[in-house]
Short mmCIF file of C-alpha atoms and ligand atoms in Angstrom, two decimals:
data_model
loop_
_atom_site.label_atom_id
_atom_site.label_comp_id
_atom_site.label_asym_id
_atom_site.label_seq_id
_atom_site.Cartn_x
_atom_site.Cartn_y
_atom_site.Cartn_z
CA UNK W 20 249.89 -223.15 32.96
CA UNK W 21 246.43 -222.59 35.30
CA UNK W 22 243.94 -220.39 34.70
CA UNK W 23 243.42 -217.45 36.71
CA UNK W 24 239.68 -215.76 37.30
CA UNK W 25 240.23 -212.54 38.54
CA UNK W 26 237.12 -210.67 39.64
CA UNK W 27 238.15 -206.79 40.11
CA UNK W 28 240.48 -207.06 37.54
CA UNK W 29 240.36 -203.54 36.33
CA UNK W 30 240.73 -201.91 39.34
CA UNK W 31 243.56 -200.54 41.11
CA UNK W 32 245.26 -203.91 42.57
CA UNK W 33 242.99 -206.32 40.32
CA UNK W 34 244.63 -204.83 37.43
CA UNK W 35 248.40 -205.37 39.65
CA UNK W 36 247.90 -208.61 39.73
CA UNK W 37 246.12 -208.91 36.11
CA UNK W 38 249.64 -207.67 34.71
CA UNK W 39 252.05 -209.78 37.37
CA UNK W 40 250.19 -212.89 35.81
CA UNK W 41 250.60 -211.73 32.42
CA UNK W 42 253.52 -210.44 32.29
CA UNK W 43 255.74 -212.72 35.24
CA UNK W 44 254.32 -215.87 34.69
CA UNK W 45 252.76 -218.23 32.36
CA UNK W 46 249.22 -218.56 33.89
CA UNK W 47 245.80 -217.62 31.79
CA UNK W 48 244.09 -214.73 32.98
CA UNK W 49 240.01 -214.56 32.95
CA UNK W 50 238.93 -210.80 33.75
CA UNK W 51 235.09 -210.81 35.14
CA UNK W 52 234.73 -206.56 36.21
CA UNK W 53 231.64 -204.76 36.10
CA UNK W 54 233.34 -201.40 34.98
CA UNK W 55 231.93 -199.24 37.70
CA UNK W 56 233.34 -195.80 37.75
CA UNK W 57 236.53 -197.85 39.57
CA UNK W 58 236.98 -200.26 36.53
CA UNK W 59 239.42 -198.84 33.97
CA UNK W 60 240.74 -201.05 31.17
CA UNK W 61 243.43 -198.62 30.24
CA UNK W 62 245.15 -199.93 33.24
CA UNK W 63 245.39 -203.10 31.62
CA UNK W 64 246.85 -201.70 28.07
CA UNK W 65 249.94 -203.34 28.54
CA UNK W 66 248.71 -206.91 28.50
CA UNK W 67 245.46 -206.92 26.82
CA UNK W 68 246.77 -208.36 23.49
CA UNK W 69 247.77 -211.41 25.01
CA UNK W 70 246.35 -214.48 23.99
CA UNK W 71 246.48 -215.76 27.63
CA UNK W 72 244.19 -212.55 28.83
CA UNK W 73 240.39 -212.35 28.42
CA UNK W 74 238.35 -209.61 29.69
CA UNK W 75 234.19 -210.54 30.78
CA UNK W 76 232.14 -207.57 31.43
CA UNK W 77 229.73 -208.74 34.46
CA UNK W 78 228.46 -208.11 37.46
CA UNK W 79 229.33 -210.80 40.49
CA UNK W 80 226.24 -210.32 41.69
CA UNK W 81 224.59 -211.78 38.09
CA UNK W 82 224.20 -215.54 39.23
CA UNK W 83 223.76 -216.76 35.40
CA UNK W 84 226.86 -214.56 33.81
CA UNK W 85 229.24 -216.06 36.56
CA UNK W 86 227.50 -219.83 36.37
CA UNK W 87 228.18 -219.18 31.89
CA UNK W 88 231.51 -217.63 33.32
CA UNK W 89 232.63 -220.84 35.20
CA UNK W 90 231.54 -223.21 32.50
CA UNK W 91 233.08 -221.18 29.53
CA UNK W 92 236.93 -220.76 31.15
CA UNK W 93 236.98 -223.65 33.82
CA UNK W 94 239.45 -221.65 35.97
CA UNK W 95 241.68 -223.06 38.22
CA UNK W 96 242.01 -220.64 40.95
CA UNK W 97 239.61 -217.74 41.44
CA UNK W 98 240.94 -214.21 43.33
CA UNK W 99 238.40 -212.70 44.15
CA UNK W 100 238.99 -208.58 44.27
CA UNK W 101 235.95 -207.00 42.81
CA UNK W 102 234.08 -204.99 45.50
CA UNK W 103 233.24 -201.36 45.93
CA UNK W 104 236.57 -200.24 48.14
CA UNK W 105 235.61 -196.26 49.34
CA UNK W 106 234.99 -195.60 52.83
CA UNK W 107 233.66 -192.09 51.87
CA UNK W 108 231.55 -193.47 49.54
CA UNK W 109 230.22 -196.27 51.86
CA UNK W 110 228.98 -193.80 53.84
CA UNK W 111 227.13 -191.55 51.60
CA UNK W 112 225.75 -194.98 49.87
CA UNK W 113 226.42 -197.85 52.36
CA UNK W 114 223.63 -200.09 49.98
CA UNK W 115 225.89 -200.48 47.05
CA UNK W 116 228.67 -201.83 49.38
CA UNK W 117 226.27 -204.35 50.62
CA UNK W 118 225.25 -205.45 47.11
CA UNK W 119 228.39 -206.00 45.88
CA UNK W 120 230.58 -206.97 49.07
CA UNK W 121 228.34 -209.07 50.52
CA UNK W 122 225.38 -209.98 48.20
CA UNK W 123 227.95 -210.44 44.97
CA UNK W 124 230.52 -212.36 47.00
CA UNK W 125 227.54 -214.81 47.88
CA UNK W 126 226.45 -215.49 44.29
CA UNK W 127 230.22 -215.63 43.93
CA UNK W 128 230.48 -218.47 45.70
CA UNK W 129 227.93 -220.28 45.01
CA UNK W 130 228.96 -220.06 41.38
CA UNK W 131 232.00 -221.43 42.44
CA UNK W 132 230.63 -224.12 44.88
CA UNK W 133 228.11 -225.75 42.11
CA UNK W 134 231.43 -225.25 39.33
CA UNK W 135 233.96 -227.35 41.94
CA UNK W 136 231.01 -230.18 42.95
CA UNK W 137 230.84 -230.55 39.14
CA UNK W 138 234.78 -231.10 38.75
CA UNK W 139 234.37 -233.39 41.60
CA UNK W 140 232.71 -235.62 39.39
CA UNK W 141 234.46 -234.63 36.00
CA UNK W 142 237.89 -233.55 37.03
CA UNK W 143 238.64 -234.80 40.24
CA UNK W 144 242.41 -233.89 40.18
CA UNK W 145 241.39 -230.98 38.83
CA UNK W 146 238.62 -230.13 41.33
CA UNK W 147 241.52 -231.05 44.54
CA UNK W 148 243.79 -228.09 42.80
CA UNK W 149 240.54 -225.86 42.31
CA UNK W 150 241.33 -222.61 45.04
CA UNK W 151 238.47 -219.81 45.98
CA UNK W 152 241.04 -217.26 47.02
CA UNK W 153 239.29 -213.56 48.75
CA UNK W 154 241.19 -210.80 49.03
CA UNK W 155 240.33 -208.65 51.95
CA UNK W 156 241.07 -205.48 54.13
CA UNK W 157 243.02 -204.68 57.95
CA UNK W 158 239.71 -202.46 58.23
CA UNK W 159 238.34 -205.57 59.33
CA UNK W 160 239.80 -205.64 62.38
CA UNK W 161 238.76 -201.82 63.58
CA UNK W 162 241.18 -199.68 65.14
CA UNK W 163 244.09 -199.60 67.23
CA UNK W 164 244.09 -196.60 68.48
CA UNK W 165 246.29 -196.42 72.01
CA UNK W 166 247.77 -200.00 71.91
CA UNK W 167 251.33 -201.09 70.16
CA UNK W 168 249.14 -203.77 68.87
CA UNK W 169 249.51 -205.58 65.65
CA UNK W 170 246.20 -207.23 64.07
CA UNK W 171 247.19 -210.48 63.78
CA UNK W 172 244.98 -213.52 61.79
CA UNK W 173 242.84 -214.52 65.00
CA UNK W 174 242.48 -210.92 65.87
CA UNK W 175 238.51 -210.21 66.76
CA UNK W 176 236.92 -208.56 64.25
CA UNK W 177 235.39 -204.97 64.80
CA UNK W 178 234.73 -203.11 61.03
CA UNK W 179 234.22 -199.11 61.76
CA UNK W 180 232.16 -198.11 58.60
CA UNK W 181 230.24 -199.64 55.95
CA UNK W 182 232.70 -200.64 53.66
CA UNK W 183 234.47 -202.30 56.22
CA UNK W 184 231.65 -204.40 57.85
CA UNK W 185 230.50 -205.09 54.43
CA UNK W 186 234.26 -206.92 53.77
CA UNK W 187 233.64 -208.16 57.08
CA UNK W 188 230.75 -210.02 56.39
CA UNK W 189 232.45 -211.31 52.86
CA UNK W 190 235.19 -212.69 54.71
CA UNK W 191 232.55 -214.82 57.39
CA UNK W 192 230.65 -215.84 54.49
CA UNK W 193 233.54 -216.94 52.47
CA UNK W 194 234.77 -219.02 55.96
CA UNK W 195 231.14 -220.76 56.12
CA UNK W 196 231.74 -221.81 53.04
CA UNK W 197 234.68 -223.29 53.37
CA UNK W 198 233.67 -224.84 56.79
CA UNK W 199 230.18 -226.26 55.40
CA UNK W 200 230.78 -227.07 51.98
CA UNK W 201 234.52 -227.75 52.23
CA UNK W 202 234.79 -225.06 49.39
CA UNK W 203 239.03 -224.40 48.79
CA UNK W 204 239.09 -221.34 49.95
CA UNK W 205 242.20 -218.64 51.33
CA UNK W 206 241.13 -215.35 52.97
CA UNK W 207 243.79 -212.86 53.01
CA UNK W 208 243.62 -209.25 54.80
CA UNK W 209 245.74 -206.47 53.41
CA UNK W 210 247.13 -202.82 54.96
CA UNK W 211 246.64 -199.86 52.74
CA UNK W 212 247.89 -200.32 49.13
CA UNK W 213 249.48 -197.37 47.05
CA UNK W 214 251.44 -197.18 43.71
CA UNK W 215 250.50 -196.87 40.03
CA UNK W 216 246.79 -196.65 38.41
CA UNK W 217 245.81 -195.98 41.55
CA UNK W 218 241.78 -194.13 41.74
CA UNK W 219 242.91 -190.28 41.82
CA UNK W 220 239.79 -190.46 45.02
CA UNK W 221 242.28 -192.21 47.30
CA UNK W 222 245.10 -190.19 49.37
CA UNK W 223 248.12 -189.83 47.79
CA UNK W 224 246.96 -189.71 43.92
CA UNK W 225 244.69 -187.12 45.17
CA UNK W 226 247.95 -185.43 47.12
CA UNK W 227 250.27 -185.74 44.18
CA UNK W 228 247.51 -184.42 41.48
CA UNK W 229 246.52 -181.57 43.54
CA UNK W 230 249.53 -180.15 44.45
CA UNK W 231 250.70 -179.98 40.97
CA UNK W 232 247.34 -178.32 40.02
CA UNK W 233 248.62 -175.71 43.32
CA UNK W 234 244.52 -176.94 44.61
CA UNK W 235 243.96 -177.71 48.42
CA UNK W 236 245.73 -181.07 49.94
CA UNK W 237 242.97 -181.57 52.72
CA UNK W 238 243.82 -183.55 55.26
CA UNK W 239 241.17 -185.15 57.54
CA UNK W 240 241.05 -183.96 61.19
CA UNK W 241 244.50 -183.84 62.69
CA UNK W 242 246.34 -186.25 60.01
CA UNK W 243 247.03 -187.85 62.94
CA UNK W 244 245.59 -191.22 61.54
CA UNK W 245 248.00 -194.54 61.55
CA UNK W 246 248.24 -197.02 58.15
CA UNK W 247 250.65 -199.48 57.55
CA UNK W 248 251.34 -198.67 53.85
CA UNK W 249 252.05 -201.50 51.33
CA UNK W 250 253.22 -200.86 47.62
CA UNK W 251 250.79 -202.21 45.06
CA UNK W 252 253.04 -204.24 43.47
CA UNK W 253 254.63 -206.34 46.70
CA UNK W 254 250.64 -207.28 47.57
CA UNK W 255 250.22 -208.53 43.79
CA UNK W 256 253.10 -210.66 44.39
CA UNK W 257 251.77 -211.94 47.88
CA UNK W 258 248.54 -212.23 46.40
CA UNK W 259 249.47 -214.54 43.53
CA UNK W 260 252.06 -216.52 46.40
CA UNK W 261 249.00 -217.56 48.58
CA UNK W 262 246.52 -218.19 45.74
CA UNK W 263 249.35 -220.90 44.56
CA UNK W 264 250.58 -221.92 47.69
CA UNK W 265 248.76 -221.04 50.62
CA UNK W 266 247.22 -223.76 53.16
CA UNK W 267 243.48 -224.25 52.59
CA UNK W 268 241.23 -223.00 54.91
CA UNK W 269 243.58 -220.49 55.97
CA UNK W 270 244.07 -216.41 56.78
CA UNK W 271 247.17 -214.43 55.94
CA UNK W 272 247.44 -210.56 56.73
CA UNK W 273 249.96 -208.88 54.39
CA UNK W 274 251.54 -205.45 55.11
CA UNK W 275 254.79 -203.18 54.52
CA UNK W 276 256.11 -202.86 58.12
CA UNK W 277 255.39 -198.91 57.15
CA UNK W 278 253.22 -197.19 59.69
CA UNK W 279 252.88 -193.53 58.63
CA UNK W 280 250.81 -191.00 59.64
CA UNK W 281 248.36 -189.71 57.39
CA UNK W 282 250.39 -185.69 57.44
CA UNK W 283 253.21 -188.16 57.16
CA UNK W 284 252.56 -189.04 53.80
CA UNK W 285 251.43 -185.90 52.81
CA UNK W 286 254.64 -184.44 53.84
CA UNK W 287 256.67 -187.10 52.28
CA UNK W 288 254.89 -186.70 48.61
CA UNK W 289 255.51 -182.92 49.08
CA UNK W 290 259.25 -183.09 49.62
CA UNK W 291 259.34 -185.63 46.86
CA UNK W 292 257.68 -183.12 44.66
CA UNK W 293 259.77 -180.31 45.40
CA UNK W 294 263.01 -182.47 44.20
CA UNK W 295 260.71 -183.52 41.14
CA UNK W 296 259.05 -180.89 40.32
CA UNK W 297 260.78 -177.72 41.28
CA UNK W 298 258.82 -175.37 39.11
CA UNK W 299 255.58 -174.85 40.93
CA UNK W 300 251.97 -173.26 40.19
CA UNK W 301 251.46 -169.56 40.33
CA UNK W 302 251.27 -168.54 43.87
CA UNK W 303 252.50 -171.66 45.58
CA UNK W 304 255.92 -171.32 47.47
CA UNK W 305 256.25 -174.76 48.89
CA UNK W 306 253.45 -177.66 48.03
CA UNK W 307 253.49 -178.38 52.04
CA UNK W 308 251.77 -175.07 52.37
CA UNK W 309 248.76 -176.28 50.37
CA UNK W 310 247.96 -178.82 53.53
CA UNK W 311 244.54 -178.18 54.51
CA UNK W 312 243.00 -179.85 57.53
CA UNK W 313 239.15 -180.70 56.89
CA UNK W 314 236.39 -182.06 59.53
CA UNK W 315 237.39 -185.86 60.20
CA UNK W 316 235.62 -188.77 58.13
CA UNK W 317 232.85 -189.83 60.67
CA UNK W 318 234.06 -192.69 62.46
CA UNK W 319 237.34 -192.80 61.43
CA UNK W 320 240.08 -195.55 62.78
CA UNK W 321 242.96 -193.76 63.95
CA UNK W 322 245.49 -196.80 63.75
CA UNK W 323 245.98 -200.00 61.80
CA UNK W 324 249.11 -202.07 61.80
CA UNK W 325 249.82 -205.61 60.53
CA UNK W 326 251.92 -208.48 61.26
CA UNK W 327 252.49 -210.16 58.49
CA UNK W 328 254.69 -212.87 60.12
CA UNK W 329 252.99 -215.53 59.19
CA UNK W 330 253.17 -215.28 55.42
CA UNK W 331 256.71 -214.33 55.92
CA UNK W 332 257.24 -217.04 57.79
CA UNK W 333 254.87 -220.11 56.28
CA UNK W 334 255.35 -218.84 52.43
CA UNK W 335 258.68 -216.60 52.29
CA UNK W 336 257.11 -213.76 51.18
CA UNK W 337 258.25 -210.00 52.11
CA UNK W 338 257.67 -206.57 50.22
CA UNK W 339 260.60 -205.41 47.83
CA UNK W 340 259.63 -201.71 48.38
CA UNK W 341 260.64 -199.79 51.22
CA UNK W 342 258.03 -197.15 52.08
CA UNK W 343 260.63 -194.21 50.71
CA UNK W 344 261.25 -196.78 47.49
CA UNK W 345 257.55 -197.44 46.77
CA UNK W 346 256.72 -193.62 47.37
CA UNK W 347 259.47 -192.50 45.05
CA UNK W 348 258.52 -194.85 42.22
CA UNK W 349 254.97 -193.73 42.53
CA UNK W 350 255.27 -190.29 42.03
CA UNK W 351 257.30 -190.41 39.02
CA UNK W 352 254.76 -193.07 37.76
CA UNK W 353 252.05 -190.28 38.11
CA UNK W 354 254.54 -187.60 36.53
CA UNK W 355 255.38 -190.18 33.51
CA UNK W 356 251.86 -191.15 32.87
CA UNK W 357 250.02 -187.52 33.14
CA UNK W 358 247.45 -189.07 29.99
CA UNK W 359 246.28 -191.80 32.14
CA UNK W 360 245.20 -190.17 34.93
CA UNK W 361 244.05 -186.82 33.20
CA UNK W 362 241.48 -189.31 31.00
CA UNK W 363 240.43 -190.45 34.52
CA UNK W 364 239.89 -187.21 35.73
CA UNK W 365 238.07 -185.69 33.00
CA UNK W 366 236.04 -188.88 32.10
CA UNK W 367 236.91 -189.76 29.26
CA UNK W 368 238.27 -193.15 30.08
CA UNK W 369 234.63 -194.25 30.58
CA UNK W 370 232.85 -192.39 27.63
CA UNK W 371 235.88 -193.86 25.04
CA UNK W 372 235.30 -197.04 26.47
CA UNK W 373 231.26 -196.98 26.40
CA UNK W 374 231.94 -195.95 22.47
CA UNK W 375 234.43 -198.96 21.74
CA UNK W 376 231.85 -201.24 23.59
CA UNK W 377 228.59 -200.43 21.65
P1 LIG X 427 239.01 -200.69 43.21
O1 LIG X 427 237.82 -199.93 43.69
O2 LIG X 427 240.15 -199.94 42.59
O3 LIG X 427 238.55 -201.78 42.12
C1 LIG X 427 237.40 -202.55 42.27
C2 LIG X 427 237.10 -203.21 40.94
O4 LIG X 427 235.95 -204.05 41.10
C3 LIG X 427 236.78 -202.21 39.82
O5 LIG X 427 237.45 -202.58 38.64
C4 LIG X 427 235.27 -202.36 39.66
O6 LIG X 427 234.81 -202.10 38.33
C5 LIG X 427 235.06 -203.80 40.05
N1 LIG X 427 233.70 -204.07 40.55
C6 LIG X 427 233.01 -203.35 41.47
N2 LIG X 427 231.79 -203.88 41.66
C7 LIG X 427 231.71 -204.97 40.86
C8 LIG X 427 230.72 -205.95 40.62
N3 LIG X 427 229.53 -205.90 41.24
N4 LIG X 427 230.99 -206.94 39.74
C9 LIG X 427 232.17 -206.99 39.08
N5 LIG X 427 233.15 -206.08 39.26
C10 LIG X 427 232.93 -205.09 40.14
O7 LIG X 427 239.50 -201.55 44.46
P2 LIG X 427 240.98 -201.95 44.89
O8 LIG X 427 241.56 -200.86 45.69
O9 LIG X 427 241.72 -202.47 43.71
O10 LIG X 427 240.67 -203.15 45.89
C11 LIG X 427 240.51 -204.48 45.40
C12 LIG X 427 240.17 -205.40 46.56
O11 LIG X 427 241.19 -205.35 47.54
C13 LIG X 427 238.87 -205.01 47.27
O12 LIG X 427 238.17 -206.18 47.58
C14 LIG X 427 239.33 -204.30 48.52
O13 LIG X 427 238.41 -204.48 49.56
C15 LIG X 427 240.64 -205.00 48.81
N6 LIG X 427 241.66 -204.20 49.50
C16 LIG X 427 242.01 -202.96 49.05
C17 LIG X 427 243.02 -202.25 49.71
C18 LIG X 427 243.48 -200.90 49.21
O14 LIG X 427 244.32 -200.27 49.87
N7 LIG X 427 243.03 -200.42 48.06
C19 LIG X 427 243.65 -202.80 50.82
C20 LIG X 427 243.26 -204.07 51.25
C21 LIG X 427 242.29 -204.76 50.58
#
């Protein structure tokens, strides 16, 4: 039995892997989240009475909370997921990104750093064990468009927006540290995620939840826009596989082998919809003809695609979910589960919190 800190770990694949822990295996979970509008502990209602969970309210970028945070829990293994994650919000407010992504991640590891020197004295079996694992993004790498390309772990990187260079810059800072201070760390760059609890901002919550309220599915530019999609669950699982067994010092890119169009998607939740959900909203014949196309996100990647051979390969890892499996099982998770994401969208699962908390 280790223990597991998990920064992030009430958002949408913190809390994944905050419930694969707890509930498929016997490891102690630490949650450190700032509950930012991303943060929901409802997501974690199925675990939270364990004695092996605990749940820290801070900020990653408060030096002394994650120093007290270290100290208190002496985790083994740190995953590191916490970061603001909205490329349309990055670029109305590219500061907060920068905070977080790259300011946090720094205070991050130094609290880590000056917590694994000290078990190098203490602990020192338990300081060779100690892992810094960061969880990162494909949006790294920039865009694909017109190649058959894969990003691979030594492809350049070239981040399009904010959010993206801010990751960027996590992931170079998290190498230096590794490099300079010999800090344990595992860097590992993910495709799109989808699947339960998932932010009803993001694509296809926001397809699923507005067709059945018959509202606009808009679409950005041509839909024409590549992602190789990955079901949240299969990345918790790959997540918690390198953060046990990875090589130090080492990259892994993880992804579903399931490059879809944007419209593709859309498509695909409307047809499962119709089989679902057959009785539709006044006025709405078929939920494809609620597809909208909008004005493109300003500079928007038109393709991303992974190969994920090498954790395949080096750690026997591959996704469970087909893309037509994974899409399936999320839409009836958001037609079984209508309470969690209605408290999300009226904002109530903040205000109830905020009352339980003061
Ligand atoms: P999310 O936005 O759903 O969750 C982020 C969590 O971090 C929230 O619970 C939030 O409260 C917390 N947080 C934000 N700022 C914080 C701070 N300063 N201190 C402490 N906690 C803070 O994000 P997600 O989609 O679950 O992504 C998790 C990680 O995985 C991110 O680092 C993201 O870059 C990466 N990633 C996401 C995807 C994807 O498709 N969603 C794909 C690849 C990689």
């Amino acid at each position: 039995m280790r223990t597991f800190l998990v920064t992030g770990g009430a958002g949408f694949i913190g809390s994944a892997v905050v419930r694969e822990l707890i509930e498929n295996t016997g490891h102690c979970v630490v949650n450190v989240d700032k509950l930012t509008y991303a943060g929901n502990l409802e997501s974690l209602s199925s675990v939270e009475s364990s004695d092996r969970y605990h749940f820290v309210q801070a900020d990653i970028g408060d030096a002394e909370a994650m120093r007290a945070t270290f100290e208190a829990h002496q985790p083994d293994v740190v995953m590191h997921l916490a970061a603001e994650s909205h490329v349309d919000r990055s670029i109305d407010g590219p500061a907060e990104f920068i905070q977080t992504n790259v300011v946090g991640t720094t205070v991050l590891l130094e609290a880590a750093r000056t917590y694994w020197q000290g078990l190098q004295a203490s602990n020192p079996e338990k300081a060779a064990g100690f892992r810094f694992h960061h969880i990162s993004t494909d949006e790294v790498y920039g865009d694909l468009e017109g190649t058959d390309d894969l990003f691979t772990e030594t492809t350049p990187y070239a981040p399009s927006s904010p959010y993206s260079a801010s990751k960027a810059s996590s992931d170079h800072l998290v190498r230096a540290w590794q490099r300079t201070y010999g800090l344990p760390t595992l860097i590992t760059n993910c495709s799109n995620n989808y699947g339960p609890y998932h932010f009803p901002e993001k694509l296809i919550p926001l397809m699923i939840l507005n067709a059945l309220a018959g509202k606009a599915l808009p679409v950005y530019g041509d839909g024409q826009q590549v992602r190789d999609w990955l079901y949240v669950e299969d990345h918790a699982r790959a997540l918690i596989k390198v953060a046990s067994e990875g090589q130090v010092g080492e990259t892994y890119n993880i992804g579903g082998h399931n490059e879809k169009a944007n419209i593709e998607v859309v498509r695909t939740l409307c047809a499962l919809l119709e089989e679902r959900v057959p009785d539709k909203p006044a006025g709405v014949a078929r939920y494809e003809d609620l597809i909208t196309f909008v004005a493109d996100r300003p500079g928007h990647d038109v393709r991303y695609a992974i190969d994920a051979s090498k954790i395949e390969r080096e750690l026997g890892w591959t996704p469970a979910e087909t893309f037509e499996s994974g899409m399936g099982k999320t839409v009836d998770w958001y037609l079984a589960n209508r309470e969690w994401w209605q408290r999300v969208q009226d904002g109530s699962y903040r205000g109830e919190r905020l009352g339980v908390l003061t």
